[in-house]
mmCIF file of C-alpha atoms in Angstrom:
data_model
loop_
_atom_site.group_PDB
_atom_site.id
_atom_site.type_symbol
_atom_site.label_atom_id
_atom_site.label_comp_id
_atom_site.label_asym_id
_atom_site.label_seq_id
_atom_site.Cartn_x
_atom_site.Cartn_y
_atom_site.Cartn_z
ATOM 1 C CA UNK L 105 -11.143 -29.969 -9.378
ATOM 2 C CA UNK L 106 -12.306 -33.248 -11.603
ATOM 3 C CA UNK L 107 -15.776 -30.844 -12.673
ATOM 4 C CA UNK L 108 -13.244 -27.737 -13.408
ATOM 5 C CA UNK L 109 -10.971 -30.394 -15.609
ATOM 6 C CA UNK L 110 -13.883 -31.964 -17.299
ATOM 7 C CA UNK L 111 -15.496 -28.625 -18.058
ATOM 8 C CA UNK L 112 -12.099 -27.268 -19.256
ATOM 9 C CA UNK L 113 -11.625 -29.945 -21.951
ATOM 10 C CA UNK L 114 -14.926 -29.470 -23.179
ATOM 11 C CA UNK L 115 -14.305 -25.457 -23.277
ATOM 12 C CA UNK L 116 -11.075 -26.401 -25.611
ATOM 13 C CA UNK L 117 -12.875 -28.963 -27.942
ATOM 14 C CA UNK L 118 -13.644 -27.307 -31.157
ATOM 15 C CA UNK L 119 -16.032 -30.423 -32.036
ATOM 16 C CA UNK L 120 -18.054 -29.591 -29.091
ATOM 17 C CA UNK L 121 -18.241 -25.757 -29.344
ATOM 18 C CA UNK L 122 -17.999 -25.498 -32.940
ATOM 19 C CA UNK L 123 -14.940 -23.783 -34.875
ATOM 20 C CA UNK L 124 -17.494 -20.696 -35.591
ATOM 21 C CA UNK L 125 -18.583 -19.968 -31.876
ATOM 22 C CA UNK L 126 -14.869 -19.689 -31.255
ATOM 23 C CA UNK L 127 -14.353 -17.599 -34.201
ATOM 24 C CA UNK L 128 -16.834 -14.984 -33.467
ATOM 25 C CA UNK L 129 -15.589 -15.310 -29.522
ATOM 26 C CA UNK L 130 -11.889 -14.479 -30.577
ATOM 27 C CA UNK L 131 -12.880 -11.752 -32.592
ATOM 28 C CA UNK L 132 -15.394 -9.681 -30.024
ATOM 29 C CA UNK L 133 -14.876 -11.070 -26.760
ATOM 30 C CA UNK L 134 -11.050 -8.254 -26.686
ATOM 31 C CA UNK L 135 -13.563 -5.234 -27.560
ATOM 32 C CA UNK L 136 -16.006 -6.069 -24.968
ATOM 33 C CA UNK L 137 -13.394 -6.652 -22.630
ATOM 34 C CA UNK L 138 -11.853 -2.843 -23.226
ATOM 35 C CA UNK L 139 -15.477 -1.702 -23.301
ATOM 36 C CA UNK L 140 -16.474 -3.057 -19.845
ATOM 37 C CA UNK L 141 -12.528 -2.417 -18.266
ATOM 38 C CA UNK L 142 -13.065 1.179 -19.272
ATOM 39 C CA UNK L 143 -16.746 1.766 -18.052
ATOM 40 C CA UNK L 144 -15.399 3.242 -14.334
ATOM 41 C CA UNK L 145 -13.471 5.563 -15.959
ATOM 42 C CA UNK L 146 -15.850 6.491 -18.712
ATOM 43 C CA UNK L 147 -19.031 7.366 -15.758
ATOM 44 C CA UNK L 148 -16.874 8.660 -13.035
ATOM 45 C CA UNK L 149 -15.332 11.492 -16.038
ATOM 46 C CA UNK L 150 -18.884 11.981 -16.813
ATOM 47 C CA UNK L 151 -19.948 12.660 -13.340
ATOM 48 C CA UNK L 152 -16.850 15.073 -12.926
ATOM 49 C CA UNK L 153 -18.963 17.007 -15.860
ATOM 50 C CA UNK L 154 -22.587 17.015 -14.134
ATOM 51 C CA UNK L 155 -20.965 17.483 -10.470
ATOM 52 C CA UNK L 156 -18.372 19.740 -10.677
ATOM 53 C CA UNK L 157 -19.421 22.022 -8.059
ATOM 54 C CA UNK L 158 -19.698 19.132 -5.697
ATOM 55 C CA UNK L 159 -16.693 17.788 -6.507
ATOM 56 C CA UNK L 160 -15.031 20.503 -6.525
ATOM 57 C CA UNK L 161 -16.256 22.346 -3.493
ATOM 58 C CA UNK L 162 -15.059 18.824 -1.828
ATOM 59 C CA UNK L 163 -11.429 18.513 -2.450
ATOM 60 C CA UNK L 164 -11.514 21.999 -1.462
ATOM 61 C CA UNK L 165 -13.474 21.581 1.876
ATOM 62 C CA UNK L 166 -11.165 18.123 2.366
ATOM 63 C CA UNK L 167 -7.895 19.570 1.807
ATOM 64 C CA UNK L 168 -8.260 23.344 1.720
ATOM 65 C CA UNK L 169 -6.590 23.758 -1.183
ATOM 66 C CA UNK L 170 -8.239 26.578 -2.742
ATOM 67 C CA UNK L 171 -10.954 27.471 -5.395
ATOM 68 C CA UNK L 172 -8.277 27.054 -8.170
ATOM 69 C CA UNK L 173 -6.826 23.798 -6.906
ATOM 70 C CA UNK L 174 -9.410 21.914 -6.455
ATOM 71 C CA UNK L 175 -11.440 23.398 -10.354
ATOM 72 C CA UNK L 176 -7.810 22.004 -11.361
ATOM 73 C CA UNK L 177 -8.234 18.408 -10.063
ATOM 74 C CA UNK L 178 -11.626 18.404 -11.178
ATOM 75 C CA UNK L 179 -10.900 19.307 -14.759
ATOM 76 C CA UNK L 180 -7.748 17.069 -14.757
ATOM 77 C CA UNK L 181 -10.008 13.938 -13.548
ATOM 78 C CA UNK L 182 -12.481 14.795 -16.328
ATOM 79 C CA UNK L 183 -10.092 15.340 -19.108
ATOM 80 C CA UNK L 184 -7.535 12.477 -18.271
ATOM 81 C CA UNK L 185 -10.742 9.682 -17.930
ATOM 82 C CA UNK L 186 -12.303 11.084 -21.218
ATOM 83 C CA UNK L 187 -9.290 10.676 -22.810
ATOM 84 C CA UNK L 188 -7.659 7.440 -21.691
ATOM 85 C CA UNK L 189 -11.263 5.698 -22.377
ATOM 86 C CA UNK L 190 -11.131 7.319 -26.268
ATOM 87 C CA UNK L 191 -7.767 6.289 -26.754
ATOM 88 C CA UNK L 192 -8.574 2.561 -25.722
ATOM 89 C CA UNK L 193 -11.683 2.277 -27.234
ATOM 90 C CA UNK L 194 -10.317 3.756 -31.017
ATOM 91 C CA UNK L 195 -6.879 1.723 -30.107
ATOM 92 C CA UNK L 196 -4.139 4.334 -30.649
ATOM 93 C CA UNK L 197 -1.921 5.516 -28.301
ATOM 94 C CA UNK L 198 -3.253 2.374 -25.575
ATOM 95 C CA UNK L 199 -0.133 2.084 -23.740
ATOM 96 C CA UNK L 200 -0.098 6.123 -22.878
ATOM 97 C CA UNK L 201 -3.432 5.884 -21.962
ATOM 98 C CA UNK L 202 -3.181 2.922 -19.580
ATOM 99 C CA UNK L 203 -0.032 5.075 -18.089
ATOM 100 C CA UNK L 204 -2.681 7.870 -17.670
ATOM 101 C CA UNK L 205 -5.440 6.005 -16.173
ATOM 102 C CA UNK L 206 -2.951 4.884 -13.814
ATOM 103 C CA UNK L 207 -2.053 8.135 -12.368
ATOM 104 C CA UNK L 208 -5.915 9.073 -12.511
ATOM 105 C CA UNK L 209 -6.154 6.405 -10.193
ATOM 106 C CA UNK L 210 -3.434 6.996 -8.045
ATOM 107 C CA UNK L 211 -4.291 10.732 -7.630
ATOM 108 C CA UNK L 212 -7.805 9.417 -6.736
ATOM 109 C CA UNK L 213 -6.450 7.429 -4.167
ATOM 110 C CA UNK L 214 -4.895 10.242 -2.659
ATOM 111 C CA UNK L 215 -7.439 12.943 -2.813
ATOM 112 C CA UNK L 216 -10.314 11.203 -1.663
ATOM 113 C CA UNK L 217 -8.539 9.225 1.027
ATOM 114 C CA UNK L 218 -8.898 5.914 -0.397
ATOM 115 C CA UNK L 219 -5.704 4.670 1.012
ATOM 116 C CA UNK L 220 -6.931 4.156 4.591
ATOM 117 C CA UNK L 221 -10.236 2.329 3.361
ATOM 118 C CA UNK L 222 -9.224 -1.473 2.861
ATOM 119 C CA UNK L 223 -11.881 -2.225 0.555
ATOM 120 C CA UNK L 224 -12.161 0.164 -1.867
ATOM 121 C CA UNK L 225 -8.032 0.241 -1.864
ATOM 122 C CA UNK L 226 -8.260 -3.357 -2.605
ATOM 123 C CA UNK L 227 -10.953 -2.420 -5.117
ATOM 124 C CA UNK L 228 -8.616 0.406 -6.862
ATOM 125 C CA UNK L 229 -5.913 -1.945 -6.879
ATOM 126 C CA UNK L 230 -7.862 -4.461 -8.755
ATOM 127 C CA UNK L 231 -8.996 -1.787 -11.294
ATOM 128 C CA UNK L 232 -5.040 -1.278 -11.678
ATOM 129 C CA UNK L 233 -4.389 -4.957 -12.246
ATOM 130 C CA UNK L 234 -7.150 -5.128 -15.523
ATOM 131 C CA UNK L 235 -5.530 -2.095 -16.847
ATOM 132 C CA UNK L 236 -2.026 -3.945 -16.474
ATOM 133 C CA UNK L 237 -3.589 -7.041 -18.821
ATOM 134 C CA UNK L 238 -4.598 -4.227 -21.461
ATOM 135 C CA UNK L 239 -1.033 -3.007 -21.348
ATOM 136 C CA UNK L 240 0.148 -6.673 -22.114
ATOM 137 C CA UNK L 241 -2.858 -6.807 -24.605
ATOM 138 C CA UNK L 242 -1.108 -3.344 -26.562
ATOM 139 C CA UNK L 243 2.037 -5.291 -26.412
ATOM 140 C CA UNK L 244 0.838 -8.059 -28.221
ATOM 141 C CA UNK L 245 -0.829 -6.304 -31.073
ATOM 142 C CA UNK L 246 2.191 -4.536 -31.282
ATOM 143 C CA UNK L 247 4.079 -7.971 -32.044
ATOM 144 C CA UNK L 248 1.616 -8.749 -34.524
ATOM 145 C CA UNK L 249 2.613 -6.099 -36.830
ATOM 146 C CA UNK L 250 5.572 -8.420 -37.109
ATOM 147 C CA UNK L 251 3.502 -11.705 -37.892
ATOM 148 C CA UNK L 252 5.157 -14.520 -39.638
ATOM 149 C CA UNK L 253 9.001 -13.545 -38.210
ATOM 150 C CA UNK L 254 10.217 -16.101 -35.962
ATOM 151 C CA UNK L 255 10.431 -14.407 -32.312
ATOM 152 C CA UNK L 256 12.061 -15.700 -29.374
ATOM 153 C CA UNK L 257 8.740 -16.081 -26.619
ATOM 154 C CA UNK L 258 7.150 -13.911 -25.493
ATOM 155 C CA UNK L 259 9.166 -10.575 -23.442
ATOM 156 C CA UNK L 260 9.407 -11.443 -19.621
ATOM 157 C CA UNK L 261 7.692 -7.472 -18.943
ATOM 158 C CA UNK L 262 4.772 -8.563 -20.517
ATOM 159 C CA UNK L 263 4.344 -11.749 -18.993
ATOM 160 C CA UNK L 264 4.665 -9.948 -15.256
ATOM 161 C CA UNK L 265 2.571 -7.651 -16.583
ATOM 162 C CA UNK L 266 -0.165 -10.571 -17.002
ATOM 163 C CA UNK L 267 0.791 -12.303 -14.009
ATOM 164 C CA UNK L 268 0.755 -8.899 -12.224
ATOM 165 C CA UNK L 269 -2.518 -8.373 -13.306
ATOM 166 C CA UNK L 270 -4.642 -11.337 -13.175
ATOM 167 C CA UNK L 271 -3.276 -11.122 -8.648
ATOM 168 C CA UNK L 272 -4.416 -7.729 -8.208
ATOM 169 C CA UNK L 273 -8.122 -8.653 -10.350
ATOM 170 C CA UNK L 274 -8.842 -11.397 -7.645
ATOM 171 C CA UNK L 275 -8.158 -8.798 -4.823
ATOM 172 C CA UNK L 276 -11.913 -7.658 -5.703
ATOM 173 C CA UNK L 277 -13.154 -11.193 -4.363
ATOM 174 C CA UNK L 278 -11.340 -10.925 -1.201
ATOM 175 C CA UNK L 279 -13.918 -7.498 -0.299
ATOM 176 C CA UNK L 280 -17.080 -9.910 -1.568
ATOM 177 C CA UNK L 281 -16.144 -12.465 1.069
ATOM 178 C CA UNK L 282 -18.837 -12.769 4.121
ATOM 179 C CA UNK L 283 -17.394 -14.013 7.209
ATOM 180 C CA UNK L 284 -20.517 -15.095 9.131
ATOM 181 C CA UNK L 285 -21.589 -19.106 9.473
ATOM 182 C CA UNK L 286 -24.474 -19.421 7.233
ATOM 183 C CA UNK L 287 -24.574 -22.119 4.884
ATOM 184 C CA UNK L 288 -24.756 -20.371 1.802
ATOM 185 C CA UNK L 289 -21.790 -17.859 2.896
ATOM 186 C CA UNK L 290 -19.674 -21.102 3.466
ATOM 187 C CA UNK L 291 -20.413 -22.316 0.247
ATOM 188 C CA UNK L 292 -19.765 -18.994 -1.937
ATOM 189 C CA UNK L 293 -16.497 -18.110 0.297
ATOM 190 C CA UNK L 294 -14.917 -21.424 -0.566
ATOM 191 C CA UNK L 295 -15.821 -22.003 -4.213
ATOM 192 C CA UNK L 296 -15.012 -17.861 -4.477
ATOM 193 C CA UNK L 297 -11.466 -18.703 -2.803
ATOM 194 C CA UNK L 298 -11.167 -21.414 -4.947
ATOM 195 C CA UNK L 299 -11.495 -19.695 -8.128
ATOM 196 C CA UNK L 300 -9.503 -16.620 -6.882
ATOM 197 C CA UNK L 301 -6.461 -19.219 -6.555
ATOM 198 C CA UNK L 302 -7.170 -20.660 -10.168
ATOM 199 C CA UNK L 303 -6.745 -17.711 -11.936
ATOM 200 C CA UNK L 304 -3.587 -16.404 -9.457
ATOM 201 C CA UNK L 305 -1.691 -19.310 -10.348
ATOM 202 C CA UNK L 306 -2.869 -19.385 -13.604
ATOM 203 C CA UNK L 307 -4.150 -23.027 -13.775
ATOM 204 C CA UNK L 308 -7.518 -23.769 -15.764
ATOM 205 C CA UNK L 309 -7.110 -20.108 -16.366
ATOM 206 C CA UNK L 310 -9.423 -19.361 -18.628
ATOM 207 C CA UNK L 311 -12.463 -21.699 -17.019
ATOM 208 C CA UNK L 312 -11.982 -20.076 -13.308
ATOM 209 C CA UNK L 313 -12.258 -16.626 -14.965
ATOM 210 C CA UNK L 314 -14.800 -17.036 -17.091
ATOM 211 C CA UNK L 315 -16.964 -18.739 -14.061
ATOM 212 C CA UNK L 316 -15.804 -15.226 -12.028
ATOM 213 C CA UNK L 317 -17.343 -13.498 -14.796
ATOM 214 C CA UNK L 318 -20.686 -15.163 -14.367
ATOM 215 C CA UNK L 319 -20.648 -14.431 -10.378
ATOM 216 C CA UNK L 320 -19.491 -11.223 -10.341
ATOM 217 C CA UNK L 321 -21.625 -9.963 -12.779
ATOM 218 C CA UNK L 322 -24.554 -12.065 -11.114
ATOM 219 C CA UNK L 323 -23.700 -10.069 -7.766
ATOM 220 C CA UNK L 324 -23.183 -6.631 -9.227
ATOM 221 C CA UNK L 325 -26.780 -6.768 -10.390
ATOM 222 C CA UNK L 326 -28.009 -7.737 -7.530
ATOM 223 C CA UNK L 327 -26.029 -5.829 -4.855
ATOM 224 C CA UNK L 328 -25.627 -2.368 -6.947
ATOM 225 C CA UNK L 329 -28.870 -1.992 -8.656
ATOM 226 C CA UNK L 330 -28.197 1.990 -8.422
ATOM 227 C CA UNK L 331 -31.193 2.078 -11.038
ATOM 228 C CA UNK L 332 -33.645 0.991 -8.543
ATOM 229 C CA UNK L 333 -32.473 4.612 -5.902
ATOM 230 C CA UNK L 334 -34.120 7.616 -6.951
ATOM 231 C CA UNK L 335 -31.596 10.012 -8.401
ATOM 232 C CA UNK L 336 -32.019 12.544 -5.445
ATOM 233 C CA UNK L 337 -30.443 9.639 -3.039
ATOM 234 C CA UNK L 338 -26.960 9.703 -2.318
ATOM 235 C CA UNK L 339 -27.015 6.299 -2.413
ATOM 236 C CA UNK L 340 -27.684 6.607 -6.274
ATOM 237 C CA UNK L 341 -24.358 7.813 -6.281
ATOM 238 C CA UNK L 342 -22.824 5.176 -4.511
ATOM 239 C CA UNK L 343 -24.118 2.213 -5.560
ATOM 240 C CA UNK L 344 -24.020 3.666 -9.523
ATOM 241 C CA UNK L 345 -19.725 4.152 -8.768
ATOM 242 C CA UNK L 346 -19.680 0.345 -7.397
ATOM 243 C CA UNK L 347 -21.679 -0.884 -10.138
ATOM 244 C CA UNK L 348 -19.011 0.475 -13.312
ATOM 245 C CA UNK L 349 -15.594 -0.152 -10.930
ATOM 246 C CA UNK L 350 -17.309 -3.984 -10.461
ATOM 247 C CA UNK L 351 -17.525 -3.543 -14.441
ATOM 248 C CA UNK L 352 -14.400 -2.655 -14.889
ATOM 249 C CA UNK L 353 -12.557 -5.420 -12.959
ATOM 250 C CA UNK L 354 -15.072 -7.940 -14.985
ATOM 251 C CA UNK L 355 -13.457 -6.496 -18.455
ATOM 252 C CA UNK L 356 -10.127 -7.612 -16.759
ATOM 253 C CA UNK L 357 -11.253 -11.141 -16.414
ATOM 254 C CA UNK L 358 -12.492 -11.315 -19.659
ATOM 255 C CA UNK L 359 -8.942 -10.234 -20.849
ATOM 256 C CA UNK L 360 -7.943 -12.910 -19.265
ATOM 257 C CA UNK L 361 -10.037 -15.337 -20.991
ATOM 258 C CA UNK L 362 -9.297 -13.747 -24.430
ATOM 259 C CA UNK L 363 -5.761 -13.518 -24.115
ATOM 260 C CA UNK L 364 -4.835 -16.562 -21.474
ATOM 261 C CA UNK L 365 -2.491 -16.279 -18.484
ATOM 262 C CA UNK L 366 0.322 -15.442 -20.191
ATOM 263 C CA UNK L 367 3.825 -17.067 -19.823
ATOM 264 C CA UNK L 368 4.240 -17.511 -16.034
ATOM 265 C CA UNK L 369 1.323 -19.568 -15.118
ATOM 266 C CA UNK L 370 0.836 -23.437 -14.409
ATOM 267 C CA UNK L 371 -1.173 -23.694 -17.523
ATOM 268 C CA UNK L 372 1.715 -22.411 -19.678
ATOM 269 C CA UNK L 373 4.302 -24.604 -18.105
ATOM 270 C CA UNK L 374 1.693 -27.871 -18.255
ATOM 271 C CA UNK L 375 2.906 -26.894 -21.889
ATOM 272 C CA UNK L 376 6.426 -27.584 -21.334
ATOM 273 C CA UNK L 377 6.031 -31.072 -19.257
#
């Protein structure tokens, strides 16, 4: 807890990182954030496009629906991805988009049976908390077509929204968690737990997620190199949808160190003290 402290002053000391690093940081880190948050939906609509016979010929094996039925979920999974990830990435229309993606990934849930598979309904669930920090992002750049009018702080929806958000992005850590009694699984479960209650509670916020960043992106690499499988495999397939939904849940987190923990978090009330 004394490193995390130490290393957080020194991420907040301009004289240290230079006004210009956190200049240029500000102004991209938000983009790259909606990039990488958006990169599940953006492959899996793609894939609806190069499999649609399999996919289709799927849902309708799975739940009999019908020729029709199941070309109809197809289609609808293709078009709603495409254009949720357009909308975020040109910045128009981001709240009805987010609304969309939502019910892409509810339906998703549903039709492929996710809800009776812990981890990847953990792992949906996370998805649904970084798209719940880009709906408190929208908010805010909606306020900022107001700047200079004094405001009252900041609406309580948005700051559940955040809150919401940054506890459903640490459910991906809880499926990364190996319960076995080697020395190195110790070790990564309890600095892992330890940063998954940082950014929960919203204390040294911005530190904790960054430093998830790092070692989730370290062990998406290395766990879902789907570029190493020949195509043919079906664990391509597989490891190439873990890969982007690992992605997305990093964009999240790097919401989070953009924007901060919002207004219900220890860091914002250290404020008030």
């Amino acid at each position: 807890m004394a490193l995390l402290a130490a290393l957080d002053w020194r991420l907040n000391s301009a004289p240290f990182w230079g006004s210009e690093f956190l200049r240029v940081t500000k102004q991209y880190l938000p983009h790259v954030a909606r990039l990488c948050l958006i990169s599940t939906f953006l492959e899996d609509g793609i894939r609806m496009w190069f499999q649609w016979s399999e996919q289709r010929d799927y849902i309708d094996t799975t739940w009999s629906c019908g020729y029709l039925l199941a070309s109809s979920f197809v289609f609808l999974n293709l078009l709603g991805q495409l254009t949720g990830c357009v909308l975020v990435l040109s910045r128009n229309f981001v709240q009805y988009a987010c609304f969309g993606l939502f019910g892409i990934i509810a339906l998703q849930t549903i039709a492929y049976s996710i809800l009776w598979d812990l981890k990847f309904l953990m792992r949906n669930l996370a998805l649904g908390g970084g798209l719940l920090l880009l709906l408190a992002e929208s908010r805010s750049e909606g306020k900022s077509m107001f700047a200079g009018v004094p405001t009252m702080r900041e609406s309580s929806p948005k700051q559940y929204m955040q809150l919401g958000g940054r506890v459903l992005l640490v459910l991906m850590f809880m499926t990364l968690l190996h319960f076995d009694a080697s020395f190195f699984s110790i070790i990564q479960n309890i600095v892992g737990t330890a940063l998954m209650i940082l950014v929960a509670i919203g204390f040294k916020t911005k530190l904790a997620a960054l430093t998830l960043v790092v070692w989730l992106f370290a062990i998406n690499v290395y766990f879902n190199a789907f570029w190493t499988i020949p195509v043919y495999k079906p664990m391509h397939d597989f490891l190439k949808y873990d890969f982007f939904q690992t992605m997305s849940v990093i964009g999240g987190l790097l919401l989070v160190v953009a924007l901060g923990p919002g207004g219900v978090s220890m860091d914002e009330k250290k404020k008030e003290w």
